[in-house]
Tab-separated table of C-alpha atoms in Angstrom:
chain	number	residue	atom	x	y	z
A	82	MET	CA	98.905	146.574	113.930
A	83	SER	CA	95.987	144.159	114.459
A	84	GLY	CA	97.862	141.245	114.643
A	85	LYS	CA	96.910	140.347	111.388
A	86	LEU	CA	99.214	139.806	108.442
A	87	ARG	CA	98.471	142.193	105.783
A	88	ILE	CA	98.855	140.545	102.629
A	89	GLY	CA	98.587	141.696	98.746
A	90	VAL	CA	97.557	139.078	96.186
A	91	LEU	CA	98.887	139.825	92.463
A	92	ALA	CA	96.761	137.781	89.985
A	93	SER	CA	96.070	137.424	86.366
A	94	GLY	CA	93.896	134.486	86.125
A	95	SER	CA	90.462	133.012	87.694
A	96	GLY	CA	92.081	133.285	91.099
A	97	SER	CA	91.232	130.212	92.481
A	98	ASN	CA	94.441	130.345	94.968
A	99	PHE	CA	93.254	133.703	96.101
A	100	GLN	CA	89.959	132.009	96.708
A	101	SER	CA	91.683	129.678	99.136
A	102	ILE	CA	93.317	132.132	100.936
A	103	ILE	CA	90.117	134.187	101.554
A	104	ASP	CA	88.542	131.160	102.657
A	105	ASN	CA	90.977	130.491	105.075
A	106	ILE	CA	90.866	134.173	106.393
A	107	LYS	CA	87.038	133.539	107.069
A	108	SER	CA	87.370	130.597	108.421
A	109	GLY	CA	89.683	131.743	111.309
A	110	SER	CA	92.523	129.172	110.183
A	111	LEU	CA	94.906	132.215	108.783
A	112	ASN	CA	94.778	135.458	110.981
A	113	ALA	CA	95.274	137.714	108.070
A	114	GLU	CA	94.122	140.171	105.518
A	115	VAL	CA	93.960	140.959	102.126
A	116	ALA	CA	95.256	144.455	102.000
A	117	VAL	CA	94.552	144.658	98.064
A	118	LEU	CA	94.656	142.475	94.687
A	119	ILE	CA	96.488	143.960	91.768
A	120	THR	CA	95.615	142.556	88.438
A	121	ASP	CA	97.161	143.040	84.953
A	122	LYS	CA	94.199	141.819	83.222
A	123	PRO	CA	90.871	143.917	83.124
A	124	ASP	CA	89.181	140.562	82.668
A	125	ALA	CA	90.900	138.424	85.184
A	126	GLY	CA	88.125	136.003	87.098
A	127	ALA	CA	90.071	137.305	90.276
A	128	ILE	CA	88.873	140.645	90.330
A	129	ASP	CA	84.717	139.376	91.210
A	130	ARG	CA	86.222	137.183	94.219
A	131	ALA	CA	87.691	140.746	95.524
A	132	LYS	CA	84.519	142.256	94.856
A	133	ASN	CA	82.533	139.646	96.464
A	134	HIS	CA	84.550	140.058	99.447
A	135	GLY	CA	84.996	143.568	99.937
A	136	ILE	CA	88.571	143.628	98.495
A	137	GLU	CA	90.155	146.623	97.265
A	138	HIS	CA	90.948	145.628	93.438
A	139	LEU	CA	93.808	147.783	91.346
A	140	LEU	CA	94.203	147.219	87.670
A	141	LEU	CA	97.842	147.557	86.880
A	142	LYS	CA	97.743	147.021	82.583
A	143	TYR	CA	101.223	146.139	81.462
A	144	SER	CA	100.836	148.136	78.428
A	145	ASP	CA	100.819	151.117	80.541
A	146	PHE	CA	104.174	150.912	81.828
A	147	LYS	CA	107.372	151.117	79.867
A	148	ASP	CA	109.140	148.393	80.867
A	149	ARG	CA	108.955	145.695	83.615
A	150	ASP	CA	111.116	147.585	86.129
A	151	SER	CA	108.780	150.575	86.279
A	152	TYR	CA	105.444	148.360	86.239
A	153	PHE	CA	107.149	146.614	89.355
A	154	THR	CA	108.164	149.780	90.913
A	155	ARG	CA	104.617	151.110	90.808
A	156	ALA	CA	103.151	148.015	91.980
A	157	ALA	CA	105.827	148.193	95.051
A	158	THR	CA	104.571	151.596	95.900
A	159	GLU	CA	100.790	150.459	95.893
A	160	LEU	CA	101.799	147.750	97.948
A	161	LYS	CA	103.728	149.681	100.464
A	162	ASP	CA	101.301	152.360	100.522
A	163	ARG	CA	98.801	149.801	102.155
A	164	LYS	CA	101.469	148.387	104.355
A	165	VAL	CA	101.653	145.363	102.527
A	166	GLU	CA	103.590	142.780	104.867
A	167	LEU	CA	103.627	139.578	102.560
A	168	VAL	CA	103.111	139.709	98.625
A	169	ILE	CA	101.333	136.505	97.302
A	170	LEU	CA	101.541	135.436	93.512
A	171	ALA	CA	98.265	133.661	92.792
A	172	GLY	CA	98.924	132.729	89.232
A	173	PHE	CA	100.257	135.940	88.349
A	174	MET	CA	101.504	135.675	84.985
A	175	ARG	CA	104.629	137.940	84.779
A	176	VAL	CA	108.368	137.352	86.171
A	177	VAL	CA	108.891	139.551	89.067
A	178	SER	CA	111.297	142.228	88.711
A	179	ARG	CA	114.382	143.242	90.852
A	180	THR	CA	112.810	146.289	92.126
A	181	LEU	CA	109.961	144.697	93.548
A	182	ILE	CA	112.083	141.642	95.035
A	183	ASN	CA	114.661	144.748	96.694
A	184	GLU	CA	111.503	146.088	98.375
A	185	TYR	CA	109.878	142.654	99.716
A	186	PRO	CA	113.074	140.234	100.225
A	187	ASN	CA	111.895	136.984	101.244
A	188	ARG	CA	108.271	138.540	101.450
A	189	ILE	CA	107.109	137.376	97.840
A	190	MET	CA	105.760	133.895	98.048
A	191	ASN	CA	104.702	131.774	94.665
A	192	ILE	CA	103.175	128.490	93.569
A	193	HIS	CA	103.859	126.744	91.473
A	194	PRO	CA	102.484	123.354	90.019
A	195	ALA	CA	105.360	120.875	89.747
A	196	LEU	CA	107.926	119.548	92.541
A	197	LEU	CA	110.375	121.768	91.826
A	198	PRO	CA	113.136	121.988	90.614
A	199	SER	CA	111.698	119.855	88.084
A	200	PHE	CA	109.515	121.479	85.267
A	201	PRO	CA	109.843	125.132	86.158
A	202	GLY	CA	108.494	127.537	83.751
A	203	LEU	CA	104.784	127.336	81.829
A	204	HIS	CA	102.825	124.245	82.316
A	205	GLY	CA	104.432	122.407	85.095
A	206	GLN	CA	101.493	119.780	84.771
A	207	SER	CA	102.114	118.742	80.794
A	208	GLN	CA	105.602	119.238	81.423
A	209	ALA	CA	105.644	116.210	83.715
A	210	LEU	CA	103.067	114.202	82.002
A	211	GLU	CA	105.029	114.402	78.647
A	212	TYR	CA	107.990	113.280	80.749
A	213	GLY	CA	106.185	110.464	82.633
A	214	VAL	CA	106.944	111.218	86.335
A	215	LYS	CA	104.691	108.872	88.660
A	216	LEU	CA	104.576	111.527	91.223
A	217	ALA	CA	103.670	115.278	90.599
A	218	GLY	CA	102.813	118.104	93.024
A	219	CYS	CA	103.355	121.671	93.610
A	220	THR	CA	105.640	123.792	95.445
A	221	VAL	CA	105.210	127.189	97.352
A	222	HIS	CA	108.708	129.243	97.222
A	223	PHE	CA	110.047	132.651	98.149
A	224	VAL	CA	110.579	134.602	94.684
A	225	ASP	CA	114.158	135.538	93.746
A	226	GLU	CA	114.762	136.669	90.312
A	227	GLY	CA	114.895	133.228	88.445
A	228	MET	CA	112.349	131.373	86.922
A	229	ASP	CA	110.549	129.290	89.810
A	230	THR	CA	114.013	129.164	91.647
A	231	GLY	CA	113.800	130.312	94.719
A	232	PRO	CA	113.822	129.151	98.642
A	233	ILE	CA	110.964	126.345	98.736
A	234	ILE	CA	108.638	126.530	101.843
A	235	ILE	CA	106.262	123.650	101.327
A	236	GLN	CA	105.660	121.144	98.656
A	237	ALA	CA	103.063	118.420	98.077
A	238	ALA	CA	102.800	115.304	95.825
A	239	VAL	CA	100.124	113.719	94.367
A	240	PRO	CA	100.148	110.712	92.113
A	241	ALA	CA	100.537	110.968	88.062
A	242	TYR	CA	98.842	108.257	86.378
A	243	HIS	CA	99.321	107.012	83.111
A	244	ASP	CA	95.949	108.056	81.471
A	245	ASP	CA	95.902	111.477	83.020
A	246	THR	CA	95.439	114.459	81.134
A	247	GLU	CA	96.470	117.957	81.433
A	248	ASP	CA	93.158	118.855	83.269
A	249	SER	CA	92.647	115.851	85.371
A	250	LEU	CA	96.400	116.080	86.854
A	251	SER	CA	96.202	119.901	87.247
A	252	ALA	CA	92.740	119.206	89.235
A	253	ARG	CA	94.571	116.549	91.627
A	254	ILE	CA	97.240	119.233	91.815
A	255	LEU	CA	95.085	121.950	92.374
A	256	LYS	CA	93.605	120.603	95.386
A	257	GLN	CA	97.103	120.278	97.267
A	258	GLU	CA	97.635	124.361	95.854
A	259	HIS	CA	94.569	125.102	98.067
A	260	ARG	CA	95.688	123.365	101.230
A	261	ILE	CA	99.825	124.195	101.293
A	262	PHE	CA	99.631	127.721	99.946
A	263	PRO	CA	97.555	129.026	102.845
A	264	LEU	CA	99.612	126.906	105.278
A	265	ALA	CA	102.675	128.623	103.961
A	266	ILE	CA	101.452	132.014	104.618
A	267	ARG	CA	99.859	130.789	108.107
A	268	LEU	CA	103.932	129.406	108.878
A	269	PHE	CA	104.795	133.246	107.811
A	270	SER	CA	102.138	135.124	109.694
A	271	GLU	CA	103.321	132.984	112.901
A	272	GLY	CA	107.218	134.133	112.363
A	273	ARG	CA	108.536	130.574	111.627
A	274	LEU	CA	109.739	130.877	108.664
A	275	THR	CA	113.269	131.777	108.492
A	276	VAL	CA	115.591	131.570	104.964
A	277	ILE	CA	119.104	130.887	105.120
A	278	GLY	CA	120.822	130.520	101.700
A	279	ARG	CA	118.531	128.275	99.849
A	280	LYS	CA	116.790	126.679	102.773
A	281	VAL	CA	113.869	127.544	104.236
A	282	PHE	CA	113.959	126.532	107.992
A	283	ILE	CA	110.609	126.521	110.100
A	284	ARG	CA	110.481	126.810	113.466
A	285	GLY	CA	108.777	123.644	115.090
A	286	GLU	CA	109.098	121.673	112.056
A	287	LYS	CA	109.722	118.380	113.289
A	288	ALA	CA	106.965	118.526	116.202
A	289	ASP	CA	104.657	119.403	113.604
A	290	GLY	CA	105.686	117.533	110.631
A	291	GLU	CA	102.642	116.190	109.819
A	292	LEU	CA	101.370	119.416	109.108
A	293	ILE	CA	104.123	120.472	107.461
A	294	ASN	CA	104.600	117.645	104.881
A	295	PRO	CA	101.036	115.777	105.245
A	296	SER	CA	101.399	114.325	101.584
A	297	ALA	CA	104.819	112.441	102.601
B	61	MET	CA	109.731	77.958	82.474
B	62	SER	CA	108.896	77.671	86.635
B	63	GLY	CA	106.683	80.552	86.716
B	64	LYS	CA	109.562	82.512	88.632
B	65	LEU	CA	111.156	85.342	86.668
B	66	ARG	CA	114.605	84.937	86.305
B	67	ILE	CA	116.481	88.025	87.604
B	68	GLY	CA	120.310	89.096	87.219
B	69	VAL	CA	121.510	91.317	89.652
B	70	LEU	CA	124.212	94.166	88.861
B	71	ALA	CA	125.672	95.678	92.472
B	72	SER	CA	128.580	97.360	93.223
B	73	GLY	CA	128.391	98.307	97.164
B	74	SER	CA	126.822	97.020	100.182
B	75	GLY	CA	123.225	95.674	98.368
B	76	SER	CA	120.874	96.691	100.694
B	77	ASN	CA	118.191	96.892	97.530
B	78	PHE	CA	119.520	93.496	96.532
B	79	GLN	CA	119.008	92.190	99.716
B	80	SER	CA	115.286	93.568	100.260
B	81	ILE	CA	114.442	92.103	96.772
B	82	ILE	CA	116.100	88.803	98.548
B	83	ASP	CA	113.461	88.877	101.202
B	84	ASN	CA	110.671	89.752	98.883
B	85	ILE	CA	111.175	86.341	97.523
B	86	LYS	CA	111.964	84.588	100.512
B	87	SER	CA	108.710	86.000	101.958
B	88	GLY	CA	106.568	85.122	98.648
B	89	SER	CA	105.479	88.306	97.841
B	90	LEU	CA	107.963	88.045	94.911
B	91	ASN	CA	107.305	85.227	92.246
B	92	ALA	CA	111.157	85.445	91.298
B	93	GLU	CA	114.482	83.958	91.504
B	94	VAL	CA	117.888	85.552	91.392
B	95	ALA	CA	119.892	83.707	88.699
B	96	VAL	CA	123.252	85.259	89.096
B	97	LEU	CA	124.595	88.436	91.204
B	98	ILE	CA	127.304	90.269	89.156
B	99	THR	CA	129.718	92.918	90.757
B	100	ASP	CA	132.205	94.876	89.605
B	101	LYS	CA	134.120	95.365	92.945
B	102	PRO	CA	135.893	92.190	94.865
B	103	ASP	CA	134.625	93.734	98.242
B	104	ALA	CA	131.528	94.603	97.228
B	105	GLY	CA	129.150	93.926	100.601
B	106	ALA	CA	126.224	92.403	98.284
B	107	ILE	CA	128.461	89.347	97.456
B	108	ASP	CA	128.195	88.291	101.128
B	109	ARG	CA	124.391	88.431	100.865
B	110	ALA	CA	124.844	86.314	97.626
B	111	LYS	CA	126.832	83.902	99.562
B	112	ASN	CA	124.518	83.870	102.480
B	113	HIS	CA	121.638	82.916	100.367
B	114	GLY	CA	122.967	80.415	97.732
B	115	ILE	CA	123.107	82.819	94.595
B	116	GLU	CA	125.849	82.444	92.321
B	117	HIS	CA	128.285	85.462	92.357
B	118	LEU	CA	130.653	86.634	89.440
B	119	LEU	CA	133.102	89.292	89.946
B	120	LEU	CA	133.520	91.219	86.484
B	121	LYS	CA	136.394	93.652	87.270
B	122	TYR	CA	136.211	96.531	85.251
B	123	SER	CA	139.906	96.746	84.804
B	124	ASP	CA	140.106	93.468	82.848
B	125	PHE	CA	138.312	94.862	80.113
B	126	LYS	CA	139.115	97.327	77.376
B	127	ASP	CA	136.077	99.489	76.954
B	128	ARG	CA	132.646	100.001	78.713
B	129	ASP	CA	131.253	98.285	75.517
B	130	SER	CA	133.286	94.732	75.826
B	131	TYR	CA	132.513	95.016	79.447
B	132	PHE	CA	128.755	95.193	79.256
B	133	THR	CA	128.759	92.890	75.976
B	134	ARG	CA	130.182	90.065	78.499
B	135	ALA	CA	127.842	90.636	81.006
B	136	ALA	CA	125.082	90.698	78.504
B	137	THR	CA	126.469	87.008	77.617
B	138	GLU	CA	126.675	86.078	81.374
B	139	LEU	CA	122.953	87.073	81.902
B	140	LYS	CA	121.672	85.157	78.372
B	141	ASP	CA	123.510	82.107	79.487
B	142	ARG	CA	121.876	82.372	82.928
B	143	LYS	CA	118.424	82.679	81.095
B	144	VAL	CA	117.955	86.109	82.931
B	145	GLU	CA	114.660	88.199	81.813
B	146	LEU	CA	115.176	91.118	84.103
B	147	VAL	CA	118.068	92.663	85.105
B	148	ILE	CA	118.193	94.873	88.195
B	149	LEU	CA	120.760	97.811	88.768
B	150	ALA	CA	121.128	97.597	92.804
B	151	GLY	CA	123.758	100.558	93.603
B	152	PHE	CA	125.664	99.784	90.445
B	153	MET	CA	127.803	102.513	90.092
B	154	ARG	CA	128.534	102.136	86.220
B	155	VAL	CA	126.556	103.501	83.264
B	156	VAL	CA	125.233	100.644	81.300
B	157	SER	CA	126.420	100.850	77.680
B	158	ARG	CA	123.990	99.836	74.695
B	159	THR	CA	125.570	96.968	74.298
B	160	LEU	CA	123.470	95.698	77.268
B	161	ILE	CA	120.602	97.853	76.518
B	162	ASN	CA	119.963	96.556	73.070
B	163	GLU	CA	119.937	92.974	74.685
B	164	TYR	CA	117.783	93.697	77.397
B	165	PRO	CA	115.242	96.876	76.177
B	166	ASN	CA	112.877	98.297	78.684
B	167	ARG	CA	114.326	94.931	80.732
B	168	ILE	CA	116.743	96.666	82.850
B	169	MET	CA	115.613	98.753	86.243
B	170	ASN	CA	117.653	101.241	88.403
B	171	ILE	CA	116.825	102.992	91.450
B	172	HIS	CA	117.877	106.404	91.958
B	173	PRO	CA	117.397	108.313	95.030
B	174	ALA	CA	115.729	111.245	93.740
B	175	LEU	CA	112.362	112.395	92.186
B	176	LEU	CA	113.325	112.648	88.467
B	177	PRO	CA	114.093	114.286	86.667
B	178	SER	CA	115.447	116.416	89.566
B	179	PHE	CA	118.934	115.564	90.981
B	180	PRO	CA	119.880	113.001	88.214
B	181	GLY	CA	123.666	111.384	88.753
B	182	LEU	CA	125.720	110.802	92.104
B	183	HIS	CA	124.786	112.180	95.339
B	184	GLY	CA	120.823	112.498	94.585
B	185	GLN	CA	120.590	113.178	98.144
B	186	SER	CA	122.884	115.817	99.023
B	187	GLN	CA	121.805	117.291	95.740
B	188	ALA	CA	118.502	117.691	97.189
B	189	LEU	CA	119.710	118.813	100.830
B	190	GLU	CA	121.550	121.655	98.862
B	191	TYR	CA	118.728	122.876	96.626
B	192	GLY	CA	116.563	123.050	100.249
B	193	VAL	CA	113.433	120.945	98.482
B	194	LYS	CA	110.884	119.766	101.148
B	195	LEU	CA	110.164	116.761	99.505
B	196	ALA	CA	112.666	114.324	98.513
B	197	GLY	CA	112.442	110.475	97.541
B	198	CYS	CA	113.474	107.816	95.074
B	199	THR	CA	112.401	106.477	91.577
B	200	VAL	CA	112.475	103.272	89.821
B	201	HIS	CA	112.782	103.732	86.184
B	202	PHE	CA	113.781	101.340	82.955
B	203	VAL	CA	117.361	102.139	81.644
B	204	ASP	CA	117.913	103.795	78.819
B	205	GLU	CA	121.404	105.270	77.559
B	206	GLY	CA	121.130	108.482	79.370
B	207	MET	CA	121.953	109.453	83.061
B	208	ASP	CA	118.562	108.655	84.878
B	209	THR	CA	116.654	109.436	81.936
B	210	GLY	CA	114.577	106.233	81.320
B	211	PRO	CA	110.534	105.484	81.623
B	212	ILE	CA	109.532	106.200	85.422
B	213	ILE	CA	107.733	102.774	86.709
B	214	ILE	CA	107.266	104.304	90.216
B	215	GLN	CA	107.962	107.073	92.458
B	216	ALA	CA	107.754	107.717	96.193
B	217	ALA	CA	108.131	110.817	98.247
B	218	VAL	CA	109.531	111.562	101.842
B	219	PRO	CA	109.763	114.936	103.755
B	220	ALA	CA	113.287	116.531	103.951
B	221	TYR	CA	113.573	118.267	106.820
B	222	HIS	CA	115.918	121.708	107.383
B	223	ASP	CA	117.808	119.704	109.961
B	224	ASP	CA	118.365	117.024	107.597
B	225	THR	CA	121.696	115.551	107.387
B	226	GLU	CA	122.792	113.528	104.127
B	227	ASP	CA	122.706	110.383	106.563
B	228	SER	CA	119.683	111.034	108.036
B	229	LEU	CA	117.847	111.603	104.210
B	230	SER	CA	119.405	108.833	103.044
B	231	ALA	CA	118.071	106.569	105.274
B	232	ARG	CA	114.739	107.923	104.932
B	233	ILE	CA	114.855	107.480	101.070
B	234	LEU	CA	116.254	103.937	101.515
B	235	LYS	CA	113.431	102.763	103.340
B	236	GLN	CA	111.177	103.490	100.464
B	237	GLU	CA	113.780	102.019	97.847
B	238	HIS	CA	113.473	98.891	100.010
B	239	ARG	CA	109.646	99.095	99.322
B	240	ILE	CA	109.140	100.573	95.436
B	241	PHE	CA	112.124	98.441	94.241
B	242	PRO	CA	110.512	94.898	94.915
B	243	LEU	CA	106.711	96.471	94.336
B	244	ALA	CA	108.117	97.237	90.360
B	245	ILE	CA	109.959	93.959	90.080
B	246	ARG	CA	106.427	92.008	90.958
B	247	LEU	CA	104.769	94.094	88.656
B	248	PHE	CA	107.015	93.661	85.761
B	249	SER	CA	106.890	89.703	86.703
B	250	GLU	CA	102.970	90.050	86.445
B	251	GLY	CA	103.154	91.703	83.000
B	252	ARG	CA	101.775	94.847	83.831
B	253	LEU	CA	104.108	97.031	82.699
B	254	THR	CA	104.140	98.480	79.156
B	255	VAL	CA	106.429	101.013	77.813
B	256	ILE	CA	105.114	103.459	75.243
B	257	GLY	CA	107.505	106.126	74.384
B	258	ARG	CA	108.412	107.598	77.746
B	259	LYS	CA	105.606	106.428	79.791
B	260	VAL	CA	104.860	103.169	81.746
B	261	PHE	CA	101.419	101.932	81.586
B	262	ILE	CA	100.645	99.874	84.588
B	263	ARG	CA	97.735	97.594	84.246
B	264	GLY	CA	95.008	98.061	86.882
B	265	GLU	CA	97.100	101.202	88.134
B	266	LYS	CA	93.950	102.914	89.030
B	267	ALA	CA	92.115	100.212	90.899
B	268	ASP	CA	95.357	99.379	92.667
B	269	GLY	CA	96.380	103.158	92.961
B	270	GLU	CA	97.117	102.725	97.023
B	271	LEU	CA	99.354	99.980	96.261
B	272	ILE	CA	101.137	101.720	93.432
B	273	ASN	CA	101.868	105.401	94.592
B	274	PRO	CA	101.255	104.636	98.396
B	275	SER	CA	103.091	107.580	99.471
B	276	ALA	CA	101.190	110.169	97.561
């Protein structure tokens, strides 16, 4: 191995989190390489980002598979074939099945635009606005079979203002997403994450507290 | 009126949040006076704090009342008799009944040691630790008939570390409680809070963002 962590990215949308990972690799702050981008949509903006950076892209259309398990069995095969060590869900709009999780236990990361366990599922930002919270945020977590329920790696908070719209709050949260997702991947690449039960132990956390939870 | 907001405090325990309110009044940062402390327990530490500062204390033992409604009807009467404008639940371990809420609509504040809507109810801190969150915190909210469900006024976040105990996390959260509870009361005393639906509108919020959500 080159020492670089081999990442596989799954994305359905514009892929701005995918871009932040690419940028962190380019700048040298993340010792990793993206082995493949898998999308479920032919018009995902993430595809252009892959092309722009010479990253292999694979389209796996959901409708070409008979069920969720067969979809993710195939995804797992493609990832393993490319020796992917860590799978990143960067705005991938499908709930991952057990077949992929079993191949990558505690090696699939997702980012969710809410301070979990508050507001799981779709539209975390608008759920937060409707509830009327004063702090919103985002969460990077390992993926288990639940909906946004896996062990939490990093969270970041942002203020929510009474005159926020879904767009203004989402933009504020997205800035933090672009910061903590690469950070979580870096911690993984440095071998500093250990999952025990529901807890993610982070080696050097206290010494490095400012880094881990800069928002707090 | 003297211009000072008249507060009634309900407490069951040591009353450290009660003390932080007293301290903020003494230092001049809160233009208010505590008209009465009501406790449901004869050994509540809050009683000594009231005595130390010449604040009237009233013991209303729960067992002396036939039900929750009659308890809080009496509490409402005592508060109104003293021209209390804002009721503060400072570690009061009873769920307030409609009889008090109807007398003080959006004029009862509670503090909860979690980033609501996560971890309502008892032991918010240990619930957070068991879940494995990386950000914990506290919430000041207006009281409705639910369990920690009322409109949110201020929230503050603190990091949660993998080696935290309930004590270490609670202490970190408590520091923030002592900061944001007096701040919420001050905003109320300045007439800056307006509740519309589930949302608390804070006049001057944007201009004063650093003050309102200093943790974010």
